[in-house]
Coordinates of C-alpha atoms in Angstrom, one line a residue:
X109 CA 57.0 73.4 -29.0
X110 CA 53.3 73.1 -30.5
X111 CA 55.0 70.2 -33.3
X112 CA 56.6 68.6 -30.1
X113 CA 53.2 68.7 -27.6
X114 CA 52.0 67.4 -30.8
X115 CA 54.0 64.7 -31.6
X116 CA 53.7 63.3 -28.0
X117 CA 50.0 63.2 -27.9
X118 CA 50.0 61.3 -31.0
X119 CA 52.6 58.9 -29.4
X120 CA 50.2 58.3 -26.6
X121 CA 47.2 57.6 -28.7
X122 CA 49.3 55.1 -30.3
X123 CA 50.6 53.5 -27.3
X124 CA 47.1 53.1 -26.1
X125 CA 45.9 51.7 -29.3
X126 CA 48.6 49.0 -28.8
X127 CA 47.1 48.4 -25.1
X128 CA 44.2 47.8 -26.3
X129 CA 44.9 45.3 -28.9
X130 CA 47.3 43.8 -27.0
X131 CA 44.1 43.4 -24.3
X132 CA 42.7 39.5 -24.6
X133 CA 39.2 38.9 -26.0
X134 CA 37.0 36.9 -24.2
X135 CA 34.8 33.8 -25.5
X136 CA 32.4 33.1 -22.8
X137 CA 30.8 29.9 -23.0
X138 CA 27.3 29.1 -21.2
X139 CA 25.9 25.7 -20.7
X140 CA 22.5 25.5 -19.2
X141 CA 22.0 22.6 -16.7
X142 CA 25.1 20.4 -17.6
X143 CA 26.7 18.5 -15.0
X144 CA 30.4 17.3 -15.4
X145 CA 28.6 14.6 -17.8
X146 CA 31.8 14.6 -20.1
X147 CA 34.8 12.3 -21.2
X148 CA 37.7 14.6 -19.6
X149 CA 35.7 14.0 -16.3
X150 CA 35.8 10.7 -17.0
X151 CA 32.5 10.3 -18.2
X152 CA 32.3 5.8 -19.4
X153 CA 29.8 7.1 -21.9
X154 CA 29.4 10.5 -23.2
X155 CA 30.7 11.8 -26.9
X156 CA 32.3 15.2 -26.3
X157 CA 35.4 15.4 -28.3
X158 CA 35.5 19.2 -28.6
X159 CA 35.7 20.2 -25.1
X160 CA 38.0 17.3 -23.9
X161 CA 39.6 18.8 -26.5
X162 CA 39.6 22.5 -25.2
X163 CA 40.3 21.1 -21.4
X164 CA 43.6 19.2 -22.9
X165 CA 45.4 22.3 -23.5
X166 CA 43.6 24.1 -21.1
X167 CA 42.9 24.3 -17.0
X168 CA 40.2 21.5 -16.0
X169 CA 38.9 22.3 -12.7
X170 CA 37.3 19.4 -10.7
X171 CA 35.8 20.4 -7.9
X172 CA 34.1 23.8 -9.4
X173 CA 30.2 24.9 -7.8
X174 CA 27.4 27.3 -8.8
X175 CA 26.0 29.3 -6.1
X176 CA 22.4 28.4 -6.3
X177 CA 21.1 25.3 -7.9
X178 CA 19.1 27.3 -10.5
X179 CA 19.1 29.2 -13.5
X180 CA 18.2 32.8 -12.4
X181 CA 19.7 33.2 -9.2
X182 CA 23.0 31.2 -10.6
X183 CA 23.8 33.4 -13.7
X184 CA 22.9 36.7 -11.4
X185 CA 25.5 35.6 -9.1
X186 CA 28.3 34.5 -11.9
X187 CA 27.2 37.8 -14.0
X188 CA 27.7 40.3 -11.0
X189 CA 29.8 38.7 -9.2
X190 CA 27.7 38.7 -6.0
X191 CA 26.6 35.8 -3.9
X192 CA 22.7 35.4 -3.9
X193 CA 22.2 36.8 -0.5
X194 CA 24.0 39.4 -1.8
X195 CA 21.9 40.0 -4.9
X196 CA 18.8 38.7 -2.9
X197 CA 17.6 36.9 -6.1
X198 CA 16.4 33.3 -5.1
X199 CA 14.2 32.1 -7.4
X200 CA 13.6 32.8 -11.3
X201 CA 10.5 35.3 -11.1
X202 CA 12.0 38.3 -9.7
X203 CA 14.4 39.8 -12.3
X204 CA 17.9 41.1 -11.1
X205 CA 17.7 44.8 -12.4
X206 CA 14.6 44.7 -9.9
X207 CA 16.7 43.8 -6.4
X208 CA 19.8 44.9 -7.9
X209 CA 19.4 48.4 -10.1
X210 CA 23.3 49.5 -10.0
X211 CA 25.0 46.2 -9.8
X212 CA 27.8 46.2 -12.4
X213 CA 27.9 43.2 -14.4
X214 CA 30.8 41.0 -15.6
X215 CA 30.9 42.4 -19.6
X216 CA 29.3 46.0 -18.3
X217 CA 32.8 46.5 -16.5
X218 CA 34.7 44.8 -19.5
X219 CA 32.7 47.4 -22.1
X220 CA 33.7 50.7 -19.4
X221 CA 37.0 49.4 -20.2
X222 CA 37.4 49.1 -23.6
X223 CA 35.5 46.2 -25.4
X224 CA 32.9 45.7 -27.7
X225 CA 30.4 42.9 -25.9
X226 CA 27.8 41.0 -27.8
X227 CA 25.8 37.8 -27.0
X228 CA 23.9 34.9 -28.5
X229 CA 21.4 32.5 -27.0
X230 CA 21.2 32.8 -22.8
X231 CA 23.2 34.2 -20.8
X232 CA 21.7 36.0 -18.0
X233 CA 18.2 34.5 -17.9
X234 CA 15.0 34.9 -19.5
X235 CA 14.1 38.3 -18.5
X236 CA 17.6 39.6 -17.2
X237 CA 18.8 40.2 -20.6
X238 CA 20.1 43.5 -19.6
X239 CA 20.7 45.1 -23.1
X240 CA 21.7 48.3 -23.4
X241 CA 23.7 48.1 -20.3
X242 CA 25.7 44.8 -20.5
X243 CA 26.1 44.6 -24.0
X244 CA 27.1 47.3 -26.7
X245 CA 27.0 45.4 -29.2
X246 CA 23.5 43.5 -31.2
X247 CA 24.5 40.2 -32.0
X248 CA 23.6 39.4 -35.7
X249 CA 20.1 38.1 -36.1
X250 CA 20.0 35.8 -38.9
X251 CA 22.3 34.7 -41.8
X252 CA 21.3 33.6 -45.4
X253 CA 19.9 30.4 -46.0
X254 CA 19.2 29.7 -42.1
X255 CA 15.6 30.1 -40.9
X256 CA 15.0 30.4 -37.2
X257 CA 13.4 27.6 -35.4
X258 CA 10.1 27.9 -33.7
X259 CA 8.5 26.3 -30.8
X260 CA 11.3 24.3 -29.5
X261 CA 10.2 21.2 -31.6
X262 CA 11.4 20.3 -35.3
X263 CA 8.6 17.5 -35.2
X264 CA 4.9 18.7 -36.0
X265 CA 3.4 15.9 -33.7
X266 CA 5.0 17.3 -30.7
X267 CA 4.7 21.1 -31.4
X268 CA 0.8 20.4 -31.5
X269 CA 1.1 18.6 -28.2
X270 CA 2.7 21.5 -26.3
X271 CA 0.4 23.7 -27.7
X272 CA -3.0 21.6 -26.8
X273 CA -0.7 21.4 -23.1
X274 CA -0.7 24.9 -23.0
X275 CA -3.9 26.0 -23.8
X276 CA -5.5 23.5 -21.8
X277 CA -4.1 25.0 -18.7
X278 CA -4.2 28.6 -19.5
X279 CA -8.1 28.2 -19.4
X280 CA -7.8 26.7 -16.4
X281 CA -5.0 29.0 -14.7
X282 CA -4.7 31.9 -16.9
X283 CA -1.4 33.5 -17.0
X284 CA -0.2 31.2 -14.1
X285 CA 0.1 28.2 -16.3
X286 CA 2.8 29.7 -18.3
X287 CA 5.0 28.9 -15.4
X288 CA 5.2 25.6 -16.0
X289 CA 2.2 23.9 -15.7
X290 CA 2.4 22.2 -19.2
X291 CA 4.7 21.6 -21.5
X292 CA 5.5 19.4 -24.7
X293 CA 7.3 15.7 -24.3
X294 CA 10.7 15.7 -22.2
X295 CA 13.0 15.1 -25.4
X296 CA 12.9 14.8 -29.4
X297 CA 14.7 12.6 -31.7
X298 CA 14.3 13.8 -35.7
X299 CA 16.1 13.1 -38.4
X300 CA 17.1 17.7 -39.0
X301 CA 20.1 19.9 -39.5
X302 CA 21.9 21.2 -36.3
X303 CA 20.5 24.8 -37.0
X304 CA 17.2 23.5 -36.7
X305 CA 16.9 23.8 -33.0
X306 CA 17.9 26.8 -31.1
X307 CA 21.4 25.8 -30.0
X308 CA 22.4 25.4 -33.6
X309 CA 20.7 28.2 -34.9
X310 CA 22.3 30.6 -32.3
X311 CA 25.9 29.2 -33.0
X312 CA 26.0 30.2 -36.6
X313 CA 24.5 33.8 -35.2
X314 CA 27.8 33.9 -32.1
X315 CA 29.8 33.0 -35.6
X316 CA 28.8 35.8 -37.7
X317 CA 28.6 38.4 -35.1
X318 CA 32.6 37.4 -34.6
X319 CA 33.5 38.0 -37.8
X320 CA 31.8 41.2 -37.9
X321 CA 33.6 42.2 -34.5
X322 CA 36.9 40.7 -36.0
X323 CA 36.3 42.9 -39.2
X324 CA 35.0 46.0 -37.7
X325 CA 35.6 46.8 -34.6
X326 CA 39.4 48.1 -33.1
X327 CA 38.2 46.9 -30.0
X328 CA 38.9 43.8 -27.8
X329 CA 35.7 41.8 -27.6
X330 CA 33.3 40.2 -25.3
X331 CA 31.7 37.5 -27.2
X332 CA 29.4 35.5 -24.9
X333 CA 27.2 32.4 -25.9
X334 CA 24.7 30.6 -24.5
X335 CA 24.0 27.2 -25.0
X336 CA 20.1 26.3 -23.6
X337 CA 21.2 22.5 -23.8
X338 CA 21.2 20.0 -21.6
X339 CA 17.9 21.9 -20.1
X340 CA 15.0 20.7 -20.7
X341 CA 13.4 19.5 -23.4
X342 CA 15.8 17.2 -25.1
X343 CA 15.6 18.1 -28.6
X344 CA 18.7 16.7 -30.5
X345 CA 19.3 16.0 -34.2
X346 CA 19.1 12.2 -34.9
X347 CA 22.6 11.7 -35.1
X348 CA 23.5 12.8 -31.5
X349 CA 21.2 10.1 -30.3
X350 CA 23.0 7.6 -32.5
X351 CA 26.9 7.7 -31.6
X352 CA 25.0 6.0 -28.1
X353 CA 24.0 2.8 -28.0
X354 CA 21.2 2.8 -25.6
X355 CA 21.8 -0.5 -23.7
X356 CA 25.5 0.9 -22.7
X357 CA 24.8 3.6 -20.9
X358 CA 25.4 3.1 -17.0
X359 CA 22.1 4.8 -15.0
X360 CA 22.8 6.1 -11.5
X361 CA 24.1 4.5 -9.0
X362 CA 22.7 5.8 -5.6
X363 CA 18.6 5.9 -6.2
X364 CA 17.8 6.5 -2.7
X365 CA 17.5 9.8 -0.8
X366 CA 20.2 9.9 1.9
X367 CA 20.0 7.9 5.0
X368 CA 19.3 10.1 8.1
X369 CA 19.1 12.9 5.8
X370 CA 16.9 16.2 6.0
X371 CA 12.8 15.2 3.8
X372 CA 13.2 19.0 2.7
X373 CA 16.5 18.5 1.0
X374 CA 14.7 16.4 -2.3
X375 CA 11.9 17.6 -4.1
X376 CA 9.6 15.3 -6.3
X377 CA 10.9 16.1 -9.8
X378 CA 8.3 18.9 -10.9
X379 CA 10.3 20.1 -13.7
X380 CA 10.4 16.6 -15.6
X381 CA 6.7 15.2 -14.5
X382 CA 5.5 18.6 -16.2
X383 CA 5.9 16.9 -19.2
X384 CA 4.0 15.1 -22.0
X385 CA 4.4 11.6 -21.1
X386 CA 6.3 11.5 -17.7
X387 CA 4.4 9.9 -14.9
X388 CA 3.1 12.2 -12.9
X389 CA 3.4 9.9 -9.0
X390 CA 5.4 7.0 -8.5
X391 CA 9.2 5.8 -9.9
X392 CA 9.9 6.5 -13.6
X393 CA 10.4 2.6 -15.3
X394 CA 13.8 1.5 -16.1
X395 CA 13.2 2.3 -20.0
X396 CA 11.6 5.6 -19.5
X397 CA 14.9 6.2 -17.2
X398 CA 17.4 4.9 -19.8
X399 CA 15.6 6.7 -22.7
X400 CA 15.9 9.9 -20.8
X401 CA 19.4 9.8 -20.2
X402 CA 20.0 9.1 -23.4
X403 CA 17.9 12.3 -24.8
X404 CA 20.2 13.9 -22.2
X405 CA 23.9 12.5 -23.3
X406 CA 22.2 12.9 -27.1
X407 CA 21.7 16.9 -26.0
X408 CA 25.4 17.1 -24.2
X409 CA 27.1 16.1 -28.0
X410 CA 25.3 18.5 -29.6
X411 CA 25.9 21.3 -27.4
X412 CA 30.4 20.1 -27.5
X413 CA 29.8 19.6 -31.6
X414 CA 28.5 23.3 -31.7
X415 CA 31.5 24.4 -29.3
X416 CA 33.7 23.0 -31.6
X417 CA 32.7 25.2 -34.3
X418 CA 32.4 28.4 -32.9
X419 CA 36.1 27.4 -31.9
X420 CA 37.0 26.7 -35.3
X421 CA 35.5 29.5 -36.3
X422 CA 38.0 31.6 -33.5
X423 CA 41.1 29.8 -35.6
X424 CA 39.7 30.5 -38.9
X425 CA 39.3 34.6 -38.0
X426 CA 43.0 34.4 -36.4
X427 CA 42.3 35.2 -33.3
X428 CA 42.3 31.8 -31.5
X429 CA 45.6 32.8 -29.9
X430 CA 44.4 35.8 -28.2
X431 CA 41.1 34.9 -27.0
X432 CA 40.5 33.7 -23.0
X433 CA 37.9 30.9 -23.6
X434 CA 36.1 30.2 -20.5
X435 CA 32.8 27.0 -20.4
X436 CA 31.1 26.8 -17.6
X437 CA 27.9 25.1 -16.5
X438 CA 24.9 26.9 -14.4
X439 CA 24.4 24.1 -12.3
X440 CA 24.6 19.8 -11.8
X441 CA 21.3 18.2 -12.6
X442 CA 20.1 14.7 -10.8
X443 CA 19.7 11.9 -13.4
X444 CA 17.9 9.6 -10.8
X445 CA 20.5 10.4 -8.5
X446 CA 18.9 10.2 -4.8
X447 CA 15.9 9.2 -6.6
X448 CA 15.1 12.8 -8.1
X449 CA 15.7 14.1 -12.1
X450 CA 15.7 17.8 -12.4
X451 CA 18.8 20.4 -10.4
X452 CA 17.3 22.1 -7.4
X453 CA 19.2 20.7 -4.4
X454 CA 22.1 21.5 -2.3
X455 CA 23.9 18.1 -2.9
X456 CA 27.1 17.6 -4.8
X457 CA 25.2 16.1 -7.9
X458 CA 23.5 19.3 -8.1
X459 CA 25.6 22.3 -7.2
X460 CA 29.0 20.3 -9.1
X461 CA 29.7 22.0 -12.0
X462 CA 32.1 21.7 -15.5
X463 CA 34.7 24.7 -15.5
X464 CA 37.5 24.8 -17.9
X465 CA 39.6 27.9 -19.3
X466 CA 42.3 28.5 -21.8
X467 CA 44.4 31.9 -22.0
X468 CA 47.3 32.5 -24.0
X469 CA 49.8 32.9 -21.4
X470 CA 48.8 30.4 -18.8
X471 CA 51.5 28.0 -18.0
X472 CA 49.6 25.3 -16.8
X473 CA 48.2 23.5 -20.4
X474 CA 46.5 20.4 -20.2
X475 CA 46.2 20.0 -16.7
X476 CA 43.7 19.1 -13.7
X477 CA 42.9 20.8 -10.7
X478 CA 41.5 19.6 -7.5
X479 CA 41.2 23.3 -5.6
X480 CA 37.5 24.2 -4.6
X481 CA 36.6 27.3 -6.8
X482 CA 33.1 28.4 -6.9
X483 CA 31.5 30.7 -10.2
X484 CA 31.3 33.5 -8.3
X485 CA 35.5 33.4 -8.9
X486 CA 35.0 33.6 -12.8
X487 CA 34.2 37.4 -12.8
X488 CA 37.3 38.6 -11.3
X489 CA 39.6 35.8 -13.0
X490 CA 38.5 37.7 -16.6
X491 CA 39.6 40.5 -15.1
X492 CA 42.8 39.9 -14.1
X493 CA 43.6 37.7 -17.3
X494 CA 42.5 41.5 -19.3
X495 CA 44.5 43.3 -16.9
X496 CA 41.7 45.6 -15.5
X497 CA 40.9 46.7 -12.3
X498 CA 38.2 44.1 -10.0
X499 CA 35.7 45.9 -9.1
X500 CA 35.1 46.3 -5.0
X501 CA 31.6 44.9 -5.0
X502 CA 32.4 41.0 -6.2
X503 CA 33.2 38.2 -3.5
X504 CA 34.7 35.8 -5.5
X505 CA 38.4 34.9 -5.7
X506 CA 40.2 35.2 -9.2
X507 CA 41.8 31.3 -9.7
X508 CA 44.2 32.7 -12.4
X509 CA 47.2 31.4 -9.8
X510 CA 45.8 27.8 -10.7
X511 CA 46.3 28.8 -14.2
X512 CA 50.0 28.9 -13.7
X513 CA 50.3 26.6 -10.5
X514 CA 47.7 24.4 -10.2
X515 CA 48.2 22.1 -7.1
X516 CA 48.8 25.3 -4.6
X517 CA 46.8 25.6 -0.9
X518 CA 43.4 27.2 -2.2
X519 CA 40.4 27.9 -0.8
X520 CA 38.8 26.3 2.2
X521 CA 36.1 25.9 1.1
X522 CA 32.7 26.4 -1.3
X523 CA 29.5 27.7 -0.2
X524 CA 26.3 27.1 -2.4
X525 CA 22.1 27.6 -1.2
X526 CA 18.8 26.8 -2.4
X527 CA 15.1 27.4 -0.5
X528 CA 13.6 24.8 0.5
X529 CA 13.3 22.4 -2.8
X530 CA 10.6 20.0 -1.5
X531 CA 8.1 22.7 -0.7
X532 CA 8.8 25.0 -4.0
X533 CA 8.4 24.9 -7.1
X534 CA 11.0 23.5 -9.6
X535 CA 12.1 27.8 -10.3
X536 CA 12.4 28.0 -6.3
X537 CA 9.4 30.7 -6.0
X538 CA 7.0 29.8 -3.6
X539 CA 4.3 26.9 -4.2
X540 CA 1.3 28.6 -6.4
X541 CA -2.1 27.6 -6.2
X542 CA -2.1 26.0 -9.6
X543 CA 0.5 23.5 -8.5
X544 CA -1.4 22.6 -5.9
X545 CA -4.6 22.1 -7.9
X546 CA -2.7 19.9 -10.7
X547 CA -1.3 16.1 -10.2
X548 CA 1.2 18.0 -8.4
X549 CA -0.9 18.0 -5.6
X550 CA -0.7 14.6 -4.0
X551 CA 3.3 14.9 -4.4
X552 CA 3.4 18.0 -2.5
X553 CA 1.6 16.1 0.4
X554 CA 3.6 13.2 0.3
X555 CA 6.4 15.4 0.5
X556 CA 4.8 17.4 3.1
X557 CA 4.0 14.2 4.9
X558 CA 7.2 13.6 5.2
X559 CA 8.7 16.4 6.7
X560 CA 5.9 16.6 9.1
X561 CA 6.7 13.6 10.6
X562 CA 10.5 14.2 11.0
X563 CA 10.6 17.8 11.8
X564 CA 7.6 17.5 14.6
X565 CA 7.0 20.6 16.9
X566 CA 9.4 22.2 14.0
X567 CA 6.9 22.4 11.9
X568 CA 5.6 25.9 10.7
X569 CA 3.7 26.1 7.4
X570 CA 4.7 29.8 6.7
X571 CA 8.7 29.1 7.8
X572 CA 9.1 25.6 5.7
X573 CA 7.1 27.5 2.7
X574 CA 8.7 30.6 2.8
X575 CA 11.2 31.4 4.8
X576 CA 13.5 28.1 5.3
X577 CA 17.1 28.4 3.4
X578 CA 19.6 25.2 2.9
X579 CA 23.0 26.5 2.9
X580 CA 25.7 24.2 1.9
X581 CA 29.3 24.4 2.5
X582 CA 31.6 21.6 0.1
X583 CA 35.4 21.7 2.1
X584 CA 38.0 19.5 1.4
X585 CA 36.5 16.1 2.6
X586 CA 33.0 17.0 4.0
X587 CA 29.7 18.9 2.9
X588 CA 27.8 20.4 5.8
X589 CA 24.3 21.7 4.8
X590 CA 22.1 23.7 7.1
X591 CA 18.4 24.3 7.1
X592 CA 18.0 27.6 8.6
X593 CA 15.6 30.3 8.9
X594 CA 16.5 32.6 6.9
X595 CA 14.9 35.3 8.8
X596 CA 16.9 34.2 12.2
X597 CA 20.7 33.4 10.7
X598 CA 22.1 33.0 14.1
X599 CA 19.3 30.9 15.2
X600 CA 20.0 27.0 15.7
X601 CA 19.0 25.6 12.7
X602 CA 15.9 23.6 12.0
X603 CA 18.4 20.4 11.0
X604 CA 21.9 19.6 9.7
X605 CA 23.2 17.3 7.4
X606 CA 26.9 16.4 7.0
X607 CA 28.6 13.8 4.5
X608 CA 31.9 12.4 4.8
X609 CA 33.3 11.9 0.6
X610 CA 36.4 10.6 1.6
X611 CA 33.9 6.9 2.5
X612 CA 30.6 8.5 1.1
X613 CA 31.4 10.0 -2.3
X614 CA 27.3 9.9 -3.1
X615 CA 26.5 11.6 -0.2
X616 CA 23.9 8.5 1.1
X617 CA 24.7 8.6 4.6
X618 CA 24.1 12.1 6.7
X619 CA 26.4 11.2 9.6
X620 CA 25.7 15.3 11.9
X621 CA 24.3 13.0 14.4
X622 CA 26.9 10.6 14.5
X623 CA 29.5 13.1 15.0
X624 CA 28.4 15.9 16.9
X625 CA 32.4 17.7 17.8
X626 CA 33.1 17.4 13.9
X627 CA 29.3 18.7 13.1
X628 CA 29.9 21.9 15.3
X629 CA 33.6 23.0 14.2
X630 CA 32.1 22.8 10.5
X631 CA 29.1 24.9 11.8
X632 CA 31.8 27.2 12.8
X633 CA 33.5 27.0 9.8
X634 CA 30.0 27.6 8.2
X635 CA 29.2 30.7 10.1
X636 CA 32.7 32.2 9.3
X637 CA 31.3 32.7 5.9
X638 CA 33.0 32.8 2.5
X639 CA 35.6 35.7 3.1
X640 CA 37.2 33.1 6.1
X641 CA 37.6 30.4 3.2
X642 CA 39.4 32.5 1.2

């Protein structure tokens, strides 16, 4: 009897050995501020081989959105699986573990559930690292023969400029400065190795650390890395710059801020006039824009040539055909669009992001799909594709149906917010007294100029400043965004702004006014929330 209880349990632990091989690992690829700037969106002009690559034998998803136009608030929501007035994290100075102590992150669940998780580079952002908790794993820190880079720059010149930047203002604002009121130049060209800036460096460290987790561990893994390219600054190895030829690459094609459309809904381009050599007032020149595009499509190759070989490197350890590879982006970025460079709005060009995904049993290879899905789906769509449970607290929809059937009804639609982005600063917080004091001044009262004169008996300092919230809802054919106290949601809101994409694909003409029936059944629609979409 003893020999056959014996016997059994040992058949159980094998059985649920096998499980948990037979459980998917998990590549999770971060992009910091890339738009759908690539050729299988059907990007004229930009080189990125390896993820066309990835999206031709996997799930492209078209119309994919963050929930917040920034970093912090964006990854919280995507890593928790919470919507930010869930979390309550709106800008990138309050950290998540502060507003959300018992949240239970995306890899948190997957490591209660039997994998190893390690990451590289950013994921969660600066701050909301959340080691110990997230992860159970270090990532390997350095590997023979690669040194670390420092300072963000490879050339000398332009490391000494940040630093004369920096100190400059620190005597003037103390610790204030460090949030962005000086930096080095917008981009880099120089003639280095790819592991000489950070995204380079960090991708041999996500390669190592899968060998090691391939070699060592029984476990299923969790391998996330972070790319902090296409953010600013620019800083791309010479030959990135040079598979463009800089007089072919098309420049935006809407300049102008929508027609009839809300003064709070642009801001002035903070996060690029911060730096070195960017005028601080007025239009950038027609050179200055092409060049800076160019750093930007020179940073988007880099990023897909590093992609390409931690993939490689997924083949090469033999475990390409059981690893879920999900890249996403945290959020569009203007390039001139509407007249503005930097994310920060609730406009498509802003809240648009790149989605793709490849699983080993998905039926739908090398397709396209039009269906609205937001990041706040990826969380429990990892978790169905590992076959554990989604946890209670998420609001997202898992999209692993598209995986198999693409073109099927889907959501309604997508639902996206930012705080007022002409009267904060380019992290959303609240304007500080050092902006105000720097060229950023007379910008924030032109801006301020303007909404004054639109809004009228509207106006209230402390509710623009503080307290006003643009919500954004993307269907089908329209996006309805809604400035709205954020302290009063059933109040009428302060203004409304709809665009029609099946004639207005650039959003350049708000037409609420024009068509006040449609206007209030997507209020409705608005108010219903995301759980009515679904």
């Amino acid at each position: 009897m003893i020999r056959l209880l014996l016997t059994l349990s040992f058949g159980l632990i094998l059985q649920s050995v096998g499980l948990a091989a037979e459980k998917p690992n998990v590549l999770f690829i971060a992009i910091d501020d890339l738009r759908p700037e690539l050729g299988c969106y059907g990007s004229p002009i930009a080189k990125s081989p390896h993820l066309d690559q990835l999206a031709s034998d996997g799930l492209l998803f078209n119309r994919a959105y963050c929930q917040q136009a920034i970093c912090r608030p964006s990854r919280a929501s995507l890593m928790t699986g919470a919507r930010p007035d869930t979390t309550g994290l709106y800008h990138n100075y309050v950290s998540l573990r502060e507003l959300q102590p018992n949240i239970l992150t995306l890899p948190e669940h997957f490591i209660a559930n039997g994998y190893e998780a390690a990451y590289c580079g950013k994921i969660f952002h600066q701050g909301d690292t959340d080691d110990g908790r997230s992860w159970n794993r270090e990532s390997v820190k350095r590997v023979a023969g690669i040194q670390k880079p420092k300072g963000g720059y490879a050339l000398p010149e332009n490391l000494k400029t940040k630093s004369v930047n920096v100190k400059t203002m620190l005597a003037k604002y103390g610790e204030a400065a460090r949030r962005g009121l000086a930096a080095g130049p917008a981009y880099e060209k120089a003639d280095v190795a790819d592991t000489d800036y950070v995204d380079g460096y960090n991708t041999q460290m996500a390669i190592a650390t899968l060998k090691e987790m391939v070699q060592e561990d029984k476990k299923p893994f969790f391998l996330a890395m972070g790319y902090k390219l296409p953010h600013l600054n620019w800083c791309a190895p010479s030959k990135y710059w040079d598979l463009y030829d800089a007089k072919d690459i098309p420049m935006a094609e809407e300049t102008n801020a929508p027609q009839n459309g809300a003064a709070m809904g642009l801001h002035a381009s903070f996060e690029l006039r911060t730096r070195a050599g960017i005028p601080k007032e007025g239009p950038l020149s027609p050179e200055l824009s092409r060049t800076l595009k160019h750093a930007y499509l020179a940073s988007v190759s880099y990023v897909d040539a590093q992609i390409g070989k931690l993939i490689a490197a997924l083949e090469e350890a033999g475990v390409r055909d059981n690893t879920v590879i999900v890249v996403w982006g945290d959020h569009g970025w203007h390039l001139g669009d509407m007249g503005v460079w930097g994310k920060a709005t609730n406009y498509e060009i802003a809240t648009r992001v790149p989605l793709m995904i490849w699983a080993p049993d998905m039926q739908a290879r090398g397709a396209q799909t039009d269906a609205l899905v937001e990041l706040v789906d990826i969380y429990p769509t990892l978790c169905d594709l590992a076959g554990i449970p989604v946890p209670a607290h998420t609001e997202g929809t898992s999209f692993q149906p598209l995986m198999n059937d693409p073109n099927q009804a889907w959501k309604q639609a997508a639902f996206s917010q930012y705080p007022n982005p002409a009267l904060r600063e380019w992290a959303a917080n609240p304007l500080s007294q050092g902006m105000r004091e720097t060229w950023f001044g007379p910008l924030i009262q032109q801006v301020e100029n303007r909404i004054i004169e639109q809004q009228g008996s509207k106006w209230d300092r402390e509710l623009f400043e503080q307290h006003l919230m643009g919500y954004t809802m993307r269907t089908d054919q329209y996006r309805l965004v809604v400035w709205q106290d954020h302290r009063a949601p059933e109040a009428t809101p302060i203004a409304v702004e709809l665009f029609d994409h099946s004639r207005d694909p650039h959003e350049t003409i708000n037409i609420a006014d024009k068509e006040p029936e449609l206007t209030q059944q997507l209020l409705a629609q608005w108010r219903a929330g995301w759980e009515a979409a679904k």
